[in-house]
PDB file of C-alpha atoms and ligand atoms in Angstrom:
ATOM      1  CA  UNK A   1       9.996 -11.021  -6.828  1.00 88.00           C
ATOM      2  CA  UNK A   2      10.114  -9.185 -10.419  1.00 93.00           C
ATOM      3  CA  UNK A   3       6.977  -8.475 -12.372  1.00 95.00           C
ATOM      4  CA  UNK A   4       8.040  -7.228 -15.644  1.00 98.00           C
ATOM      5  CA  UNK A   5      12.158  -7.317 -16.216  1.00 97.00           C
ATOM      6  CA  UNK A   6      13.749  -5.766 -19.353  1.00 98.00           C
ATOM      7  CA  UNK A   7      17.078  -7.305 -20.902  1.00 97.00           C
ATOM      8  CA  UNK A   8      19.527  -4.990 -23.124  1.00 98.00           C
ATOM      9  CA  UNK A   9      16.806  -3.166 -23.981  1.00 98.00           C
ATOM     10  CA  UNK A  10      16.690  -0.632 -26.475  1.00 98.00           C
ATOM     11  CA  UNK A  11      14.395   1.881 -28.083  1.00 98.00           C
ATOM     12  CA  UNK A  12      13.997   4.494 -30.137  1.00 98.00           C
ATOM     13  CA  UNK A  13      12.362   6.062 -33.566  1.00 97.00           C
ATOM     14  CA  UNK A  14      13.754   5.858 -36.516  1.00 95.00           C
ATOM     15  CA  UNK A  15      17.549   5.853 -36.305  1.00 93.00           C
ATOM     16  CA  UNK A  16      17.470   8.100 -33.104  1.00 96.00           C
ATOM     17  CA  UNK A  17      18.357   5.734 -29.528  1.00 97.00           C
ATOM     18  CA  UNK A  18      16.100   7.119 -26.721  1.00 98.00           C
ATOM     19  CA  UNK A  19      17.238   4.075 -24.342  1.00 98.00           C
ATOM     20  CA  UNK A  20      20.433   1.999 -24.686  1.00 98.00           C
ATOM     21  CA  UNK A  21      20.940  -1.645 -23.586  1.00 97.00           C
ATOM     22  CA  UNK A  22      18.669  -1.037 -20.409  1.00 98.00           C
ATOM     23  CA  UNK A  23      18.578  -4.012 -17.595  1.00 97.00           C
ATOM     24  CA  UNK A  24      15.619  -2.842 -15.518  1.00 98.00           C
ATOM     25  CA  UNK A  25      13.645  -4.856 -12.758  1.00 97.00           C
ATOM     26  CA  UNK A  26      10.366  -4.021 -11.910  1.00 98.00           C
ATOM     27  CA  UNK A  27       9.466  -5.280  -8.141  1.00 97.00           C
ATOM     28  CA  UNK A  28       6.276  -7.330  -7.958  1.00 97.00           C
ATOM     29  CA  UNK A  29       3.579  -5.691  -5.283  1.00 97.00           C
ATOM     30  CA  UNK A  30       5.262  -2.178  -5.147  1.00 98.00           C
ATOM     31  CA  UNK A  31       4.691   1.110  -6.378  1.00 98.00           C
ATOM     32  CA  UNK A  32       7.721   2.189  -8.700  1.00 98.00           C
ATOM     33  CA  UNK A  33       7.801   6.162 -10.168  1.00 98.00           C
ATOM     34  CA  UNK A  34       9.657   7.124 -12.883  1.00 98.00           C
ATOM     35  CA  UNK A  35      11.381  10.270 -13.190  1.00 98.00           C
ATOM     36  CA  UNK A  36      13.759  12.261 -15.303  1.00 98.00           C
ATOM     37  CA  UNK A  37      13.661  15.261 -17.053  1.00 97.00           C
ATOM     38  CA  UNK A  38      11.093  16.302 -20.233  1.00 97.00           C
ATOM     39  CA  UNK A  39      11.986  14.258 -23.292  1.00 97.00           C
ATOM     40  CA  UNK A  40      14.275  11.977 -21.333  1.00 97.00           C
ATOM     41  CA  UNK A  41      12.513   8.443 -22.611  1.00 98.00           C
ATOM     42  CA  UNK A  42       9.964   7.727 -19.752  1.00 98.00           C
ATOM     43  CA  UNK A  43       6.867   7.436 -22.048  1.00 98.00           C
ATOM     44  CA  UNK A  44       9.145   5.583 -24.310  1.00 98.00           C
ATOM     45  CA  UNK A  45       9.703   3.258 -21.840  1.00 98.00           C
ATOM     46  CA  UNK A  46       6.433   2.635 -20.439  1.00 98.00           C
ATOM     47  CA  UNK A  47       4.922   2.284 -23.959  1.00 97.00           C
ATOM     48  CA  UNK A  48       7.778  -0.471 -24.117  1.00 98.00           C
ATOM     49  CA  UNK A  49       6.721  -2.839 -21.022  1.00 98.00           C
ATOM     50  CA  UNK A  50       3.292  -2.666 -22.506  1.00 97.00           C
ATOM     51  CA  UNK A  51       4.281  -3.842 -25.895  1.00 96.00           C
ATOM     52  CA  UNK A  52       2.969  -0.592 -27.638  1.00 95.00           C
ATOM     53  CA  UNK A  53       6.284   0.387 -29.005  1.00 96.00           C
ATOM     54  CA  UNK A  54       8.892  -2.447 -30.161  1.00 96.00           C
ATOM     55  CA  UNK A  55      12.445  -2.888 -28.972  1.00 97.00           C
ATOM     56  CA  UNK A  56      14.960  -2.202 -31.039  1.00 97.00           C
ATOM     57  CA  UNK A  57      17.252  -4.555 -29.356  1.00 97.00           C
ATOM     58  CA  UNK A  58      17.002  -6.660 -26.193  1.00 98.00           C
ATOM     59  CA  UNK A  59      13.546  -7.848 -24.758  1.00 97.00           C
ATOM     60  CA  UNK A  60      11.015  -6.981 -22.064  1.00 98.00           C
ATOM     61  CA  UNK A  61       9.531 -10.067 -19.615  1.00 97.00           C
ATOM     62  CA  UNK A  62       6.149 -10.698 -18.373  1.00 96.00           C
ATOM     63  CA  UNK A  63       6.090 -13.125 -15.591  1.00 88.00           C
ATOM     64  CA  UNK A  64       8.732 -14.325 -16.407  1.00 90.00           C
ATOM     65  CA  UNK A  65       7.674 -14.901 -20.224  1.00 94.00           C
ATOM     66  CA  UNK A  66       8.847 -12.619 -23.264  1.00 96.00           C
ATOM     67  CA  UNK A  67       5.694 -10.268 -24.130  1.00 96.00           C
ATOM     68  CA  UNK A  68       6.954 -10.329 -28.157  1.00 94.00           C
ATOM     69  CA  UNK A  69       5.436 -14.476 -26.958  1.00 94.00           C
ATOM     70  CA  UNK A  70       2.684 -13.659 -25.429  1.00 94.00           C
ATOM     71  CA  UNK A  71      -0.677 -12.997 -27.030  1.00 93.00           C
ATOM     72  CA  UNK A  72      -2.208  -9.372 -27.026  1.00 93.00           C
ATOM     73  CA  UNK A  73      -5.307 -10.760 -24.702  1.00 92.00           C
ATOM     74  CA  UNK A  74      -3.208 -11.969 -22.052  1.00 93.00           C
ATOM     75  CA  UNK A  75      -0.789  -9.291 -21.807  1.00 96.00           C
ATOM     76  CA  UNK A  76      -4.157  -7.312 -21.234  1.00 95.00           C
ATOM     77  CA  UNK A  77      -5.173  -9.660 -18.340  1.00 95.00           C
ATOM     78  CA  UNK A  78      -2.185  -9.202 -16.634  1.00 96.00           C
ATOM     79  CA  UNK A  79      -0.988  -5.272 -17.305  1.00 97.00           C
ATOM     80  CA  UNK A  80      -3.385  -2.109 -18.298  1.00 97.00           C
ATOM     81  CA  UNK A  81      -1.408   0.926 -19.203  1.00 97.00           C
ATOM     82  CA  UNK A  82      -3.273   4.723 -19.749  1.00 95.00           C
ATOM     83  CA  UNK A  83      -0.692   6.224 -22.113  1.00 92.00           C
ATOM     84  CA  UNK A  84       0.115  10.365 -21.570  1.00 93.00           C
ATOM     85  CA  UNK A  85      -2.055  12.093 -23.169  1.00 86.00           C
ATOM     86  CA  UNK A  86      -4.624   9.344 -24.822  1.00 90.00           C
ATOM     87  CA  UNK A  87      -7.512  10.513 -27.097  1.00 91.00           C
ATOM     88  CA  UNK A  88     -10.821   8.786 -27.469  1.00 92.00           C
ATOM     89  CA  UNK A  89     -12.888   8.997 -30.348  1.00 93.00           C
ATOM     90  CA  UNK A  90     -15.443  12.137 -30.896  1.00 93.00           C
ATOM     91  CA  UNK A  91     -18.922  10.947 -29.334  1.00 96.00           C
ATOM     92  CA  UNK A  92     -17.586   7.711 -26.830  1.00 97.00           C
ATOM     93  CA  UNK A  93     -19.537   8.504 -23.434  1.00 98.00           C
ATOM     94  CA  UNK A  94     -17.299   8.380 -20.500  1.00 98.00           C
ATOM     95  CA  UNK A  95     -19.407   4.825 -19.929  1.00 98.00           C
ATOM     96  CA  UNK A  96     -18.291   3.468 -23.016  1.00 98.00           C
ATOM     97  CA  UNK A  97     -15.215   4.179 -22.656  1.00 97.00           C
ATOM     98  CA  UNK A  98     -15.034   2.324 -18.926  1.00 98.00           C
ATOM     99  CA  UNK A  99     -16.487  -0.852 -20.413  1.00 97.00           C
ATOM    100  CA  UNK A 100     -13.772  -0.869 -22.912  1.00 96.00           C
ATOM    101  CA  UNK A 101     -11.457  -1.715 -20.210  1.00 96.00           C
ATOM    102  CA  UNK A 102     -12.999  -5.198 -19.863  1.00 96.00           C
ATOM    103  CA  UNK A 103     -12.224  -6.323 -23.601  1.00 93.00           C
ATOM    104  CA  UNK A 104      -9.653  -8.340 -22.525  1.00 93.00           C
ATOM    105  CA  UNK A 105     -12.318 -10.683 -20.775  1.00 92.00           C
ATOM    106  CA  UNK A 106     -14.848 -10.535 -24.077  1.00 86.00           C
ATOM    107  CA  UNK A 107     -14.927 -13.100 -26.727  1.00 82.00           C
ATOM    108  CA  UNK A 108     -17.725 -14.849 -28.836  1.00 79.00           C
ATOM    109  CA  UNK A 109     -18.955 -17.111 -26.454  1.00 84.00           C
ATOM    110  CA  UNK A 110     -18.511 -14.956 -23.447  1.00 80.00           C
ATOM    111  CA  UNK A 111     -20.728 -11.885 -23.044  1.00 86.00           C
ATOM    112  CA  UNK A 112     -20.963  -8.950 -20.604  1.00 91.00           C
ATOM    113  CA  UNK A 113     -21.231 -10.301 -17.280  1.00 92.00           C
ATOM    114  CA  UNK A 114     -22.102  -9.448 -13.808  1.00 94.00           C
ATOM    115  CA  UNK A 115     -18.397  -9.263 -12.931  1.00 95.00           C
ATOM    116  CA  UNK A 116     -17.933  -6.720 -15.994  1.00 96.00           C
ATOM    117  CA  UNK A 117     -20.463  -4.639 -15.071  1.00 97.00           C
ATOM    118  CA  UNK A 118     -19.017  -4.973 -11.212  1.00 97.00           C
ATOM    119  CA  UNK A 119     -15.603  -3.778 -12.215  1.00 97.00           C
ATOM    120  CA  UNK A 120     -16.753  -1.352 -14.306  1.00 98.00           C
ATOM    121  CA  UNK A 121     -19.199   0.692 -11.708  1.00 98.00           C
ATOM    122  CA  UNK A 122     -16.450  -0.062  -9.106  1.00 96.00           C
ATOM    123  CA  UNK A 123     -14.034   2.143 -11.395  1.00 97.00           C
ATOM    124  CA  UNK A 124     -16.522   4.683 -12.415  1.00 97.00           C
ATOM    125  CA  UNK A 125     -17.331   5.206  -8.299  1.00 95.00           C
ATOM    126  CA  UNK A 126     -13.580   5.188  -6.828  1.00 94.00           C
ATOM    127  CA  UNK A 127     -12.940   7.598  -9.857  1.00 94.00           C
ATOM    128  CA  UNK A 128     -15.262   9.995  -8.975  1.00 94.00           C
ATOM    129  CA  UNK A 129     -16.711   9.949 -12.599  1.00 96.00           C
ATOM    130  CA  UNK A 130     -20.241   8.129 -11.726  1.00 97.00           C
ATOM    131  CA  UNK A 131     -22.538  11.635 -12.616  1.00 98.00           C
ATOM    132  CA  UNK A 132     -20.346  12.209 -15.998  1.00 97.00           C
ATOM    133  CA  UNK A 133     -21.349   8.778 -17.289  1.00 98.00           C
ATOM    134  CA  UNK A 134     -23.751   9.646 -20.299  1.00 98.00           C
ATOM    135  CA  UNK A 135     -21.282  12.558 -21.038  1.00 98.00           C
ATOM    136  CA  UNK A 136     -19.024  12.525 -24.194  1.00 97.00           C
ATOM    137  CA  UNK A 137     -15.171  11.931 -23.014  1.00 97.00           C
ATOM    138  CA  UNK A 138     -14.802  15.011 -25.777  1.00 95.00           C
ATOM    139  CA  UNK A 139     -17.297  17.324 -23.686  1.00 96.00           C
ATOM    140  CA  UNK A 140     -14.926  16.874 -19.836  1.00 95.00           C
ATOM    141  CA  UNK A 141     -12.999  19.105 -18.469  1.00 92.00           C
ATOM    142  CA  UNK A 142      -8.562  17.965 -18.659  1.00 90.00           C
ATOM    143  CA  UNK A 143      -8.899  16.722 -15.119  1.00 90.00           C
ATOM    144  CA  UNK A 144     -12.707  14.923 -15.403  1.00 93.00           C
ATOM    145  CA  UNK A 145     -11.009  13.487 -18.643  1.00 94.00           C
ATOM    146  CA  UNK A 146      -7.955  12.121 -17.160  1.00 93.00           C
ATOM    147  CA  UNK A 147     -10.167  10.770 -14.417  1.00 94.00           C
ATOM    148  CA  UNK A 148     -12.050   8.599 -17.149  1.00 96.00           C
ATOM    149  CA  UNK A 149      -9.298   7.184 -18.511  1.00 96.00           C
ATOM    150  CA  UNK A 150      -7.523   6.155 -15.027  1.00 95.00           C
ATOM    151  CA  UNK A 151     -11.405   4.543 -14.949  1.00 97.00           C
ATOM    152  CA  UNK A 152     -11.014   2.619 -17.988  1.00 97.00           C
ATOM    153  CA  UNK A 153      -7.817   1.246 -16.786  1.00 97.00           C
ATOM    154  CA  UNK A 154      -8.723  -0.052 -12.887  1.00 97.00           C
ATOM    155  CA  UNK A 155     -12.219  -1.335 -14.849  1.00 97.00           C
ATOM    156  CA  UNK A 156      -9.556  -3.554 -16.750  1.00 97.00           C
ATOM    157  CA  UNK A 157      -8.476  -5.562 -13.452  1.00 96.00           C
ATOM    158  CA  UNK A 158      -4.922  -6.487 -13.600  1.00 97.00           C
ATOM    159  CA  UNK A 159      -2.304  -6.804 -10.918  1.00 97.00           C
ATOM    160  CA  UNK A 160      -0.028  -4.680 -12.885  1.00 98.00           C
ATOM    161  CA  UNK A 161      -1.100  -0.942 -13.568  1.00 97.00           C
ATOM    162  CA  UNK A 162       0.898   1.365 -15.829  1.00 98.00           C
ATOM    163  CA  UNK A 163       0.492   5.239 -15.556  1.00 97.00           C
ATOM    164  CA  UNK A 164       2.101   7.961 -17.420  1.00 97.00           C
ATOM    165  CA  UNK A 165       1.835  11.320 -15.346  1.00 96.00           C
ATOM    166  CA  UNK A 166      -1.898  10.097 -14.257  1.00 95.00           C
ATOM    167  CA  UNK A 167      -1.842  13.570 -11.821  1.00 94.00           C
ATOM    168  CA  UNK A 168      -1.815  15.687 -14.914  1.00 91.00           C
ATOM    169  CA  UNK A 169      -4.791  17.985 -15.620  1.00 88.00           C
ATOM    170  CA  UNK A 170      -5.692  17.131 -11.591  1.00 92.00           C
ATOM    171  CA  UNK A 171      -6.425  19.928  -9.080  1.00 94.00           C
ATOM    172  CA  UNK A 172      -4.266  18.876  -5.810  1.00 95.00           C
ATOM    173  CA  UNK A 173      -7.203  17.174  -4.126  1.00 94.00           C
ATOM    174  CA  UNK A 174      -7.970  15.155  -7.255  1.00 92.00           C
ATOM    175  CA  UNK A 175      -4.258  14.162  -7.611  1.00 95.00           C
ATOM    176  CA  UNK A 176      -3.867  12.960  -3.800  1.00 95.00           C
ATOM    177  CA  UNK A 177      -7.423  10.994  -3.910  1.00 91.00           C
ATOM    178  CA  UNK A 178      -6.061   9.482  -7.082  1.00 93.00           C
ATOM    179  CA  UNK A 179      -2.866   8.792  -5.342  1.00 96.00           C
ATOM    180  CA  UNK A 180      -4.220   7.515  -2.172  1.00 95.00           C
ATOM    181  CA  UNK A 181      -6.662   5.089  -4.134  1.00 92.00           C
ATOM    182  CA  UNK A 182      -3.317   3.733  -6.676  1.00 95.00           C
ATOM    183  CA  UNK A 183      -1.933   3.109  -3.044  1.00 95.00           C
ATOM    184  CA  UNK A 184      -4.695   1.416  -1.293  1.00 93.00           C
ATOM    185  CA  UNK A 185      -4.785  -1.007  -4.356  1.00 93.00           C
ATOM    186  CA  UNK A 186      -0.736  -1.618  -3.463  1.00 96.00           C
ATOM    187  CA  UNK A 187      -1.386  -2.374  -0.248  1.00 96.00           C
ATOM    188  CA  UNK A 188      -4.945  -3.471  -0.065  1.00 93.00           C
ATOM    189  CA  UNK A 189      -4.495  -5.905  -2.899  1.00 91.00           C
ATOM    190  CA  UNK A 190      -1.200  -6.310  -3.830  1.00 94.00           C
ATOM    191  CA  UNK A 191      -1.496  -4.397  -7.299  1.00 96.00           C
ATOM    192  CA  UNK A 192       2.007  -3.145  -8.587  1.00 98.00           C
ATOM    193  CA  UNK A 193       2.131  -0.129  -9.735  1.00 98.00           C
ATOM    194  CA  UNK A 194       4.450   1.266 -12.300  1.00 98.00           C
ATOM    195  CA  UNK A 195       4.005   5.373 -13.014  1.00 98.00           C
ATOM    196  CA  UNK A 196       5.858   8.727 -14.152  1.00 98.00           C
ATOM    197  CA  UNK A 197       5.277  11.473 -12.241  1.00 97.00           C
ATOM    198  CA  UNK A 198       6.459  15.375 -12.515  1.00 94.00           C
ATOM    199  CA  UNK A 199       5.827  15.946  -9.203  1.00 96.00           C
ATOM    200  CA  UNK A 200       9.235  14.604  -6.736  1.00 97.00           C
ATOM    201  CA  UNK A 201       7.890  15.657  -3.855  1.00 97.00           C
ATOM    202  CA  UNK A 202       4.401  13.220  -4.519  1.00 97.00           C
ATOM    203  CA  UNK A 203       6.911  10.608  -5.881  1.00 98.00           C
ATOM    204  CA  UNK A 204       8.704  10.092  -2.833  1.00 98.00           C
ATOM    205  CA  UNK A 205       5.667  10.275  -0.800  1.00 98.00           C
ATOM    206  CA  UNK A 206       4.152   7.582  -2.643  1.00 98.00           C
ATOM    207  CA  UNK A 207       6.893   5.572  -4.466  1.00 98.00           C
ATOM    208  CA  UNK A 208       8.664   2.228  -2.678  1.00 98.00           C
ATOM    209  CA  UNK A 209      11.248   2.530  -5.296  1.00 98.00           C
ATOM    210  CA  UNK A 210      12.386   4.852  -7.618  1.00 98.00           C
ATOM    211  CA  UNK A 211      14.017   4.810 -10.697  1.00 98.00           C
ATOM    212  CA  UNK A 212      15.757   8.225 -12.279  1.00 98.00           C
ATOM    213  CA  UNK A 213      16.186   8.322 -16.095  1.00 98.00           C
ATOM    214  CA  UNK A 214      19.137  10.114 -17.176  1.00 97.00           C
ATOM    215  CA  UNK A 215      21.236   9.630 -20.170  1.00 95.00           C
ATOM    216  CA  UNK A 216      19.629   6.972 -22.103  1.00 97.00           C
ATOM    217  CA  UNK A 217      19.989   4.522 -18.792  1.00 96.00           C
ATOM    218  CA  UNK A 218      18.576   4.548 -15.574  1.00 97.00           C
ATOM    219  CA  UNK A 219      21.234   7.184 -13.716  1.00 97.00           C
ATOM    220  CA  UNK A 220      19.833   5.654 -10.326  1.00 97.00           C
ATOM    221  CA  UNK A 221      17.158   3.217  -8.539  1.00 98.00           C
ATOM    222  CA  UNK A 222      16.489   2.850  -5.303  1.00 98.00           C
ATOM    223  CA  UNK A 223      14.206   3.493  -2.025  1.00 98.00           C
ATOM    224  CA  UNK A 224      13.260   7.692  -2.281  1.00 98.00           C
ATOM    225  CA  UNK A 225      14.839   7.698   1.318  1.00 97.00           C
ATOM    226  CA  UNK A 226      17.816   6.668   0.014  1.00 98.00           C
ATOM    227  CA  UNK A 227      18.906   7.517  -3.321  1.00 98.00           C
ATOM    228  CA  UNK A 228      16.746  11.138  -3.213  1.00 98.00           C
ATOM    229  CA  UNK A 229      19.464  13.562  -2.287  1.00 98.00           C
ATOM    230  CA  UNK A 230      20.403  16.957  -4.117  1.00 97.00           C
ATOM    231  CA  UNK A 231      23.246  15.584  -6.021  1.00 97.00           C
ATOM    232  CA  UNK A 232      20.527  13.239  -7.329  1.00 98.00           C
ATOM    233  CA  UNK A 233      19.008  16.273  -8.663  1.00 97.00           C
ATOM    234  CA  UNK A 234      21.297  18.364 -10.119  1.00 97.00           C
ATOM    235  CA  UNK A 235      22.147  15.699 -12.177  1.00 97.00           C
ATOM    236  CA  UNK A 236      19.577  14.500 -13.111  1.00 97.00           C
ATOM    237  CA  UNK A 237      17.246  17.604 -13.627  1.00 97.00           C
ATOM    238  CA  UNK A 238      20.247  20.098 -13.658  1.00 95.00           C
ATOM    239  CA  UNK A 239      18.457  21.787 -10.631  1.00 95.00           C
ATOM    240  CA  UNK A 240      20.060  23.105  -7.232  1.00 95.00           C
ATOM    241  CA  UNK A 241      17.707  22.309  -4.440  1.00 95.00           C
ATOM    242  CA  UNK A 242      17.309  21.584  -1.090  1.00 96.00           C
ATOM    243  CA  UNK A 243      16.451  18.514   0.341  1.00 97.00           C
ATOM    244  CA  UNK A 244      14.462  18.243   3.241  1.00 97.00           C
ATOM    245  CA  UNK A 245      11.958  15.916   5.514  1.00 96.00           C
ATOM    246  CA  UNK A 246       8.225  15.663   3.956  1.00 96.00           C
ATOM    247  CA  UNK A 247       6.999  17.047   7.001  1.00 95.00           C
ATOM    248  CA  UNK A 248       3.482  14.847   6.823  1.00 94.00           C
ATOM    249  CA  UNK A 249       5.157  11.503   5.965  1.00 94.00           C
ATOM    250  CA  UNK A 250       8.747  12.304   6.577  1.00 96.00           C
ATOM    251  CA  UNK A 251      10.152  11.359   2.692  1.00 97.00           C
ATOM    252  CA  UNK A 252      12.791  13.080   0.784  1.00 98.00           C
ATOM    253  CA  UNK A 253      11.273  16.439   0.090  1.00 97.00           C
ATOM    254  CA  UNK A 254      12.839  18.599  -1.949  1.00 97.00           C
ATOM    255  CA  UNK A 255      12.846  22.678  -2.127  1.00 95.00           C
ATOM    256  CA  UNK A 256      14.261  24.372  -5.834  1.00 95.00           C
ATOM    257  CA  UNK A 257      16.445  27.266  -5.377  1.00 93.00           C
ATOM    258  CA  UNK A 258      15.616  30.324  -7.246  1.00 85.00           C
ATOM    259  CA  UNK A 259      17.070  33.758  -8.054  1.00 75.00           C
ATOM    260  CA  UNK A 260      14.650  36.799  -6.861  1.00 66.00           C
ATOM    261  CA  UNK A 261      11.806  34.660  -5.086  1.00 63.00           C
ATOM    262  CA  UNK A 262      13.899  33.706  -2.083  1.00 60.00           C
ATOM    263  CA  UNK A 263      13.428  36.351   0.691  1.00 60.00           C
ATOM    264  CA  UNK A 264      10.136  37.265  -0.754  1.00 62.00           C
ATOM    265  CA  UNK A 265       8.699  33.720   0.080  1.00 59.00           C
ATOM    266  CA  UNK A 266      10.429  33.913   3.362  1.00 60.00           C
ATOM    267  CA  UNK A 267       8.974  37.519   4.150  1.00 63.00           C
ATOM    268  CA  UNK A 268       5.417  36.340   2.662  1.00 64.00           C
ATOM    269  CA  UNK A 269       5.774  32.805   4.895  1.00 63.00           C
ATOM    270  CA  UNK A 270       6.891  34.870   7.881  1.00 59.00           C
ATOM    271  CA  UNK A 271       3.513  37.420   7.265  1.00 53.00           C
ATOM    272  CA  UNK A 272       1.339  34.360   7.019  1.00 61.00           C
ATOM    273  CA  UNK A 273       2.363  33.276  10.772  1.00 56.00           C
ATOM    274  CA  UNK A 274       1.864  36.222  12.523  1.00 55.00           C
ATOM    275  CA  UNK A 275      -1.641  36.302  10.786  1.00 58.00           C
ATOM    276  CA  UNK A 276      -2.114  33.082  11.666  1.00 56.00           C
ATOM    277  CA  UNK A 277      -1.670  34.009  15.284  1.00 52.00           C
TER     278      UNK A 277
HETATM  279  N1  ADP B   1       6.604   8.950 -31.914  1.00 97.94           N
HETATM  280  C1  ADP B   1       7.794   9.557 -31.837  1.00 97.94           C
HETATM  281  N2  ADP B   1       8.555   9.765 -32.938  1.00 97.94           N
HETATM  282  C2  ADP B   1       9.773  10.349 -32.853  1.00 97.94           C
HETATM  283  N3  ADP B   1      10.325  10.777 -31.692  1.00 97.94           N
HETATM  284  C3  ADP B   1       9.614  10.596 -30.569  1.00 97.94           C
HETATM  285  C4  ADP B   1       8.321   9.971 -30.562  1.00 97.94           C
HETATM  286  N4  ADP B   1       7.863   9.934 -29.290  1.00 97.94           N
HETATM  287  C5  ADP B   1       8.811  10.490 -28.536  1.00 97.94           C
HETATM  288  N5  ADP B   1       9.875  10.891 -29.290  1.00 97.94           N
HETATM  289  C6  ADP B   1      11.114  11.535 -28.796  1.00 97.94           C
HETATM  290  O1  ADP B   1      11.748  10.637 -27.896  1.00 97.94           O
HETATM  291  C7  ADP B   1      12.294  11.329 -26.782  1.00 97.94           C
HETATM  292  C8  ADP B   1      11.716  10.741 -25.494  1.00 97.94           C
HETATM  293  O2  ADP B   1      10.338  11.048 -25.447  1.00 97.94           O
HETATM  294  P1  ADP B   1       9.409  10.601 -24.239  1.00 97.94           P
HETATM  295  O3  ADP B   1       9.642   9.166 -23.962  1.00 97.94           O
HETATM  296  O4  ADP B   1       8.030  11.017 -24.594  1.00 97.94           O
HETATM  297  O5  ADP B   1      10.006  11.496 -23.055  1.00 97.94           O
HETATM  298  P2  ADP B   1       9.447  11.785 -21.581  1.00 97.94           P
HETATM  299  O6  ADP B   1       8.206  10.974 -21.392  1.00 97.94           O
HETATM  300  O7  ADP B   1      10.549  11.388 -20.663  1.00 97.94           O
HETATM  301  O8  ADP B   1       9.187  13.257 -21.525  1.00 97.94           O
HETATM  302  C9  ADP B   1      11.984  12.798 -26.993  1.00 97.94           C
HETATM  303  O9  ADP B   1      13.102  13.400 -27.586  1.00 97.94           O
HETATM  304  C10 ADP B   1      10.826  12.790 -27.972  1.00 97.94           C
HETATM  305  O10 ADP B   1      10.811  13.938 -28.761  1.00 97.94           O
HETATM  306 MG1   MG B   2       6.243  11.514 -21.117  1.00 97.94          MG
END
């Protein structure tokens, strides 16, 4: 089952291609992670299945419906997107941003409802945001911030979820609870979820499939267990590395090589254990 499929798609700015003649599936109830090296199109892309940047060629489905068809409201019923690096303007609380999530649902003759202001508490409490409510978005710290704005997109309710690097800004316990809760809503509720992430070793921890962005195309899709190897890598990041077993989960998990820090780390690992004992 496919939730959003592209056809020859292509993008770009001005005359420059960023993505050529791309056939891409997107599975219905999974969690798919983009990745690929800085500046390789992944934003570009995203923007694309959400309709906030227009092909240049070819066409992106909805359900099986064209989204250049299909009105602004129900795109926004069906798939909420938090863009890298979105700004909100100076003053909005981190409450009025939420409840901006549930425009899609608004219109003349239907006001703010009980299930609005359900969704909307629901996203502020799972986000850990609740006590920064009354605060300016402008006033929050990078990671409080991003926090808010993964808020204003579960208050928004859709069974598709786009996320550009939504573990940006987050200290490691913030990025796994945000993680762990874009999972439950997988497998709890069928949600699919459609991200870019830097990190490859959370990727393959959390992704069902994985597609890898090289060259204008997708270089290679695919379960993490089984397209995730060091070739992989090197071409597709141009980075030697290890790959080894996730030792908590037991995905792909993969180890850069460096010059000078090798022995050191071992030496410094080795100095930790005996401590440790
Ligand atoms: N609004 C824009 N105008 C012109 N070029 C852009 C714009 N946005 C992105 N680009 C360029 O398109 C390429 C892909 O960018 P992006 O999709 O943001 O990459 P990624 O998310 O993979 O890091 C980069 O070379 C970037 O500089
Ligand atoms: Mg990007």
């Amino acid at each position: 089952m496919k939730a959003i499929q592209t056809e020859q798609l292509s993008l770009g700015y001005k005359d420059e291609l960023i993505i050529e003649e791309l056939d891409l599936t997107i599975p219905k109830g999974e969690i798919t992670v983009f990745i690929g090296s800085n500046g390789c199109g992944k934003s570009t892309l995203l923007k694309s299945l959400a309709r906030l940047l227009k092909p240049k060629d070819g066409s992106v489905e909805l359900d099986g419906k064209d989204i250049d068809k299909t009105s602004t409201k129900d795109i926004a019923r069906q798939l909420a997107i938090m863009p890298q690096s979105p700004t909100a303007p100076e003053g909005l609380t981190v409450l009025q941003l939420v409840k901006q999530g549930r425009y899609p649902y608004q219109s003349w003759y239907r006001q703010w409802s009980e299930k609005d202001e359900e969704a909307v508490q629901y996203a502020l409490e799972v986000t850990g945001i609740k006590e920064f409510e009354d605060r300016t978005v402008d006033s929050l710290s990078g990671g409080q911030r991003q926090r808010a704005w993964i808020a204003m997109t579960l208050a928004q309710d859709t069974d598709i979820i786009l996320l550009d690097e939504p573990t940006t800004f987050l200290d490691l316990t913030h990025q796994i609870d945000i993680l762990d809760l874009l999972s439950d809503l997988n497998e709890q509720e069928g949600r699919t979820i459609v991200m870019v992430l830097h990190d490859l070793n959370l990727a393959c921890r959390y992704a069902d499939h994985i597609v890898a962005i090289e060259g204008k195309s997708v270089f290679e899709q695919g379960d993490p267990d089984e397209i995730i190897t060091p070739q992989l890598i090197h071409s597709v990041f141009g980075l030697q590395c290890q790959v080894t077993c996730d030792p908590i989960c037991g995905a792909p998990m993969c180890i850069p090589y460096s010059k000078q820090r090798q022995m050191k780390g071992a030496n410094r690992y080795a100095t930790q254990q005996v401590q440790a004992n």
